[in-house]
Short mmCIF file of C-alpha atoms in Angstrom, two decimals:
data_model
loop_
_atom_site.label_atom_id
_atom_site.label_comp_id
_atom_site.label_asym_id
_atom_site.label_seq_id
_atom_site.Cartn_x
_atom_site.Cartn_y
_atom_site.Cartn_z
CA UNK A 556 0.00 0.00 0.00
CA UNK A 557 2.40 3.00 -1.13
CA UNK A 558 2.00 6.24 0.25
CA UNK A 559 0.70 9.04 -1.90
CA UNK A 560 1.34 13.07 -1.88
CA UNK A 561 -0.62 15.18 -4.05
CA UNK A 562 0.31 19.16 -4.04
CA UNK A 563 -2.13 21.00 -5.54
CA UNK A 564 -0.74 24.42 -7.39
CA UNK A 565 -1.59 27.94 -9.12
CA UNK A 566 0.75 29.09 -11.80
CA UNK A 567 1.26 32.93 -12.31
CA UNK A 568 0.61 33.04 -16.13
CA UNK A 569 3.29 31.16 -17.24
CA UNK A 570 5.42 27.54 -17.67
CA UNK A 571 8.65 27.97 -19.44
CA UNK A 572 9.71 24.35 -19.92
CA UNK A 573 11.92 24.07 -22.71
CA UNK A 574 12.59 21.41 -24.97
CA UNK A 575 16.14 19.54 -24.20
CA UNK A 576 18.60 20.38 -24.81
CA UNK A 577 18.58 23.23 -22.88
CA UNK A 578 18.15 26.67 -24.71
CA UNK A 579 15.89 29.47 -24.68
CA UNK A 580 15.35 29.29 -28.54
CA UNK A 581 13.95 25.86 -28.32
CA UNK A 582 10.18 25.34 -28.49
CA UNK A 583 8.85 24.76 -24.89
CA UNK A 584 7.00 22.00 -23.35
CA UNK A 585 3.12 22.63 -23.59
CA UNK A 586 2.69 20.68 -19.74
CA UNK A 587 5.72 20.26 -17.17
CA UNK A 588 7.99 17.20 -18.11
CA UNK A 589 8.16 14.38 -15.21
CA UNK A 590 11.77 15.23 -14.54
CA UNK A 591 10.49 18.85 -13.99
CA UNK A 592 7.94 17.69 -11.20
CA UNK A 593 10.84 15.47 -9.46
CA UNK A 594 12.80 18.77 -9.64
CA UNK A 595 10.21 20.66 -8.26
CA UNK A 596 10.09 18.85 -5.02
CA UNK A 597 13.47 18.24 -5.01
CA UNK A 598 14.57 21.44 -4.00
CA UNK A 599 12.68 22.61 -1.25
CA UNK A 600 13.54 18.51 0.22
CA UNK A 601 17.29 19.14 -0.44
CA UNK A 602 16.80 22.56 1.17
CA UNK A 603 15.74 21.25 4.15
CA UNK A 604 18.36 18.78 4.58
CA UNK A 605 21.00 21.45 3.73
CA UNK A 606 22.09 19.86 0.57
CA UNK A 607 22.11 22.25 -2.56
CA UNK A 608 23.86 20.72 -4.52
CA UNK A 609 22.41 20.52 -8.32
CA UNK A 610 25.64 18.39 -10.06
CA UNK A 611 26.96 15.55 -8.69
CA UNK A 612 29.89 12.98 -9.95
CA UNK A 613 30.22 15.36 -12.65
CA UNK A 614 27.70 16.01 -15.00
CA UNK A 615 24.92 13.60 -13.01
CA UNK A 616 22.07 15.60 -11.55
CA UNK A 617 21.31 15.64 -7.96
CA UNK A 618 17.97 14.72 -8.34
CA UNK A 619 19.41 10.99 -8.93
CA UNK A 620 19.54 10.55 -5.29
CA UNK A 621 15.69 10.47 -5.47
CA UNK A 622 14.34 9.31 -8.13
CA UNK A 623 13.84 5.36 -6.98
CA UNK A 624 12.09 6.96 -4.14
CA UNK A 625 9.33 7.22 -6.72
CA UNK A 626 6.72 4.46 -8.44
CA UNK A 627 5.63 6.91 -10.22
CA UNK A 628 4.66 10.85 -10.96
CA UNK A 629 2.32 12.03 -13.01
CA UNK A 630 0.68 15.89 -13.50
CA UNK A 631 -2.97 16.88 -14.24
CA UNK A 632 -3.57 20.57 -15.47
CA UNK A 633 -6.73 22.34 -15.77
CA UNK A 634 -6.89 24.45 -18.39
CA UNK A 635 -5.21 24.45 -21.84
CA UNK A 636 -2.25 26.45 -21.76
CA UNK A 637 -0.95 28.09 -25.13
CA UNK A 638 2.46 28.17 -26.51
CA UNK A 639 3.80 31.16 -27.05
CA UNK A 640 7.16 32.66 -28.08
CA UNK A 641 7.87 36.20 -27.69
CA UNK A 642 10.69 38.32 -29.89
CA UNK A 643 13.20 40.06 -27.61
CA UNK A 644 15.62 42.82 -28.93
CA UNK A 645 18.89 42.36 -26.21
CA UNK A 646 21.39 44.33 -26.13
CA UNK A 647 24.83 43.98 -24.52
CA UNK A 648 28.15 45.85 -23.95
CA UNK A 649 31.38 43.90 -24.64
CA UNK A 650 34.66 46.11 -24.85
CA UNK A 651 32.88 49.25 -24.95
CA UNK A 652 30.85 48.50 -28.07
CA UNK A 653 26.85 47.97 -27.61
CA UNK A 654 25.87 44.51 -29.45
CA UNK A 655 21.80 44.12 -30.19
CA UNK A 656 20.43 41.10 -31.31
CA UNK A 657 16.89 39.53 -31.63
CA UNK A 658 16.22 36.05 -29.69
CA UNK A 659 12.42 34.40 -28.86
CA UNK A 660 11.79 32.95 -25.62
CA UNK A 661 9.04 30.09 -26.15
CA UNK A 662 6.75 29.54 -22.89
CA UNK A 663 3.37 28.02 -22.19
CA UNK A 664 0.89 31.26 -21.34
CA UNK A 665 -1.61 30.48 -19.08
CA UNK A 666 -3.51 33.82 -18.90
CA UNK A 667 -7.29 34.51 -19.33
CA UNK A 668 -10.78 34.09 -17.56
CA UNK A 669 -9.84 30.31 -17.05
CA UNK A 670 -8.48 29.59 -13.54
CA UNK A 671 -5.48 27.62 -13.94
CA UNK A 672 -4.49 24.76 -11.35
CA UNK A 673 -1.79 21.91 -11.54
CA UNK A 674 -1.55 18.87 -9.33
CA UNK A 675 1.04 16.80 -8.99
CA UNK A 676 0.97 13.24 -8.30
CA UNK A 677 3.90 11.49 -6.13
CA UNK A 678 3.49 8.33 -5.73
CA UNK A 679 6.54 6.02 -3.97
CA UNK A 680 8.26 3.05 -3.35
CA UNK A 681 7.13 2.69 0.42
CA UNK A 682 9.82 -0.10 0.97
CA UNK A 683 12.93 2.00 -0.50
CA UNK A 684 11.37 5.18 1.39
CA UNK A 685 11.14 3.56 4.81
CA UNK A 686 15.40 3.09 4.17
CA UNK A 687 16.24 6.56 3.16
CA UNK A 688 16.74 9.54 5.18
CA UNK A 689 13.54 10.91 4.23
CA UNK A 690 10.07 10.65 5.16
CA UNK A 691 6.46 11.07 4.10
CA UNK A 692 6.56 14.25 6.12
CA UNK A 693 9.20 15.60 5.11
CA UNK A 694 8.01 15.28 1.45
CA UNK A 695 4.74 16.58 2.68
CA UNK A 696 6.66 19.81 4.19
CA UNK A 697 8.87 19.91 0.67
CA UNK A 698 5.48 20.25 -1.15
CA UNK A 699 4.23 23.23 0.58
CA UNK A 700 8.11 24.71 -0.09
CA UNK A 701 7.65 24.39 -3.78
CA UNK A 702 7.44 27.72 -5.59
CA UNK A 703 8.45 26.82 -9.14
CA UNK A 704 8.14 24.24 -12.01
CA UNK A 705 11.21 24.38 -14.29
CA UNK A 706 12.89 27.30 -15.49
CA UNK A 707 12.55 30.39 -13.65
CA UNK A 708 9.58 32.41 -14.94
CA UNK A 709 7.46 29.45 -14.20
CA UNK A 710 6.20 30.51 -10.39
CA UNK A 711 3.55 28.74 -8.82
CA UNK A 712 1.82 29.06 -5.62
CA UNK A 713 0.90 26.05 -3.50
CA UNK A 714 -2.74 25.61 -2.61
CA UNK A 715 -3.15 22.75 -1.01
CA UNK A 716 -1.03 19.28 -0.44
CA UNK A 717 -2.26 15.89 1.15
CA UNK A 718 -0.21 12.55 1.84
CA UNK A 719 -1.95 9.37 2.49
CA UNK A 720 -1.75 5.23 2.17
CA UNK A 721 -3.83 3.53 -1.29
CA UNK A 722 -3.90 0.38 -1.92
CA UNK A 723 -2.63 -0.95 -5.94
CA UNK A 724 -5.44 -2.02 -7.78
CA UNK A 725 -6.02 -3.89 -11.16
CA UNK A 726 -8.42 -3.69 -13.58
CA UNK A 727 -8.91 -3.33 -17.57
CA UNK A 728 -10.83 -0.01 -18.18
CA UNK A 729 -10.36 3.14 -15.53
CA UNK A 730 -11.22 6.96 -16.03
CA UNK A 731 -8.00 9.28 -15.46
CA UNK A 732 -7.21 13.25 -15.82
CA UNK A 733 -3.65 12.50 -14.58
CA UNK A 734 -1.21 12.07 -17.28
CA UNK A 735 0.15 8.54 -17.87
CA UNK A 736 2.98 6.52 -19.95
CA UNK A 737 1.81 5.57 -23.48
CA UNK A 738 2.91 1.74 -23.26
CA UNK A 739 1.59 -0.95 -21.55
CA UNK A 740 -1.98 0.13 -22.86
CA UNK A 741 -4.01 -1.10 -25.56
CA UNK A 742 -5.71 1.92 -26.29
CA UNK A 743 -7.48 5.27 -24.70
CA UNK A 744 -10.45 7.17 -25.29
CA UNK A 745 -10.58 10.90 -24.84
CA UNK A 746 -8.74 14.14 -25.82
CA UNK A 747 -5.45 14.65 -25.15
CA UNK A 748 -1.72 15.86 -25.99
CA UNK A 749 1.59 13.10 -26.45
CA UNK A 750 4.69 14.72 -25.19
CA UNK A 751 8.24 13.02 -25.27
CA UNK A 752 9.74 14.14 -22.72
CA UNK A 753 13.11 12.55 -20.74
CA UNK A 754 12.20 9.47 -19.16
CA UNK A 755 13.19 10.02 -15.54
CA UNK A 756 13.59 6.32 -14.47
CA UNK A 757 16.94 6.71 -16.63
CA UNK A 758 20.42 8.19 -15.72
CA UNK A 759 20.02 12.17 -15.47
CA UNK A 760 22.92 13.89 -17.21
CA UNK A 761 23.41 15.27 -20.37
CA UNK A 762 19.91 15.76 -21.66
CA UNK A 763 20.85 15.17 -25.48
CA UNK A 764 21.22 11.87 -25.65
CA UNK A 765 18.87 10.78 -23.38
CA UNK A 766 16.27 7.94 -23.59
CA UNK A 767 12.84 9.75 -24.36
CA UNK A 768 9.20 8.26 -23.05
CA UNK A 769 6.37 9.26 -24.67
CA UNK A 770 3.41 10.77 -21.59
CA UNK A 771 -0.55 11.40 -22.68
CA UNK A 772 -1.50 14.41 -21.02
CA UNK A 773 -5.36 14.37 -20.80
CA UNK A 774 -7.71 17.57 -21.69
CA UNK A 775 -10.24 16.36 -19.24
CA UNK A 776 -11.19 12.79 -18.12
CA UNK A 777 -10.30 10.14 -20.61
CA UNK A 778 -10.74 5.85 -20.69
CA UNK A 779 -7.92 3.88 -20.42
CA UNK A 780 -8.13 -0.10 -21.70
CA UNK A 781 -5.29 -2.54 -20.82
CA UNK A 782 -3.93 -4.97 -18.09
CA UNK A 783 -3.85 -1.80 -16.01
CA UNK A 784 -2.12 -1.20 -12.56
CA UNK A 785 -3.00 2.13 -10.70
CA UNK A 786 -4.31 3.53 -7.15
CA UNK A 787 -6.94 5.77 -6.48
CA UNK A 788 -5.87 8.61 -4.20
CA UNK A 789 -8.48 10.56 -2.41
CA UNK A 790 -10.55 9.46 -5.71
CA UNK A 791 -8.03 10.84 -8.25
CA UNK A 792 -6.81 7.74 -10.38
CA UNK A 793 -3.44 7.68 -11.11
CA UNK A 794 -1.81 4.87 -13.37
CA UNK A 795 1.36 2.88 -12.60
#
């Protein structure tokens, strides 16, 4: 029965989550990448511990030391953000003499009448959590510390956050609004968006080479068919 934590958030207008590899002229993520939402947490759990590191062995992110704390993560967003990339004239002074140039900076807007809200699914390995250093409370205090989701412009203010115990279930058809892996399914029914986005269960480093897992990001509540494995979290059904 793996313990869950689900941190509900409001974004200020705006998630700039750019394509890997990094760089502000690449097009940017339309919803926040898994490895974004382990960073997220990550953080303000570090923080706490007084580790702040972000590298370690070298080019190996710190966020390693967590990740097989995790079953799973997964992201549900209400509301359908918009990509967007502005034009920016910068300008510079190197050895006296101003430099201009133009440059875009691609970002998922999220303004208008809708209100916006993001929760995050964590769900974890109970048995390798109950060995670490950490526990469900102090992921539970990390949550309410979290005040952004990938690069810098992308603030968000936590709402609300709740841990608890859910038991793994089985079954062949469920109803989701949580995002969840494209494999291991026969088939969905619903709207949605596929992402590839870095597939975190891998070794974080150097983000250009790395393996790629393809996530369905639901507009709404969609079916899912398949020999399915998932737990239902204060009634929000999240896939494993």
């Amino acid at each position: 029965m793996p313990y869950f934590l689900i941190i509900e958030a409001k974004p200020s207008g705006i998630l700039a989550l750019r394509s890997s590899p990094q760089s502000k002229m690449r097009s940017a993520f339309r919803y926040p990448t898994l490895t974004s939402l382990i960073g997220a947490i990550s953080y303000p759990l570090f923080h706490v511990k007084g580790l702040r590191r972000e590298v370690i062995d070298g080019d190996r992110c710190s966020v390693e030391m967590l990740k097989n704390l995790f079953k799973t993560v997964a992201v549900k967003v209400e509301g359908n953000p918009v990509i967007y990339g502005s034009i920016l004239r910068i300008n510079r002074i190197y050895r006296k003499d101003v430099e201009s140039a133009i440059t875009s900076l691609p970002m998922s807007i999220m303004y208008g009448e809708m209100d916006f809200k993001i929760k995050i699914a964590y769900i974890f390995n109970d048995e390798i959590l109950d060995n670490s250093e950490y526990t469900i409370k102090d992921f539970e205090r990390a949550g309410w510390g979290i005040v952004r989701i990938g690069s810098r412009e992308s603030v968000v203010s936590v709402e609300d956050v709740v841990t608890g115990k859910s038991e793994i279930k089985e079954g062949n058809e469920v109803e989701t609004e949580y995002s969840f892996e494209f494999k291991n399914i026969s088939d969905y029914d619903g709207r949605s968006l596929l992402q590839a986005v870095v597939d975190w269960r891998e070794e974080l480093t150097n983000y250009t080479n790395a393996k790629k897992m393809i996530i369905v990001y639901p507009f709404g509540r969609v079916k899912v068919f398949g020999d399915l494995r998932f737990i239902d979290a204060n009634g929000e059904v999240i896939l494993l």
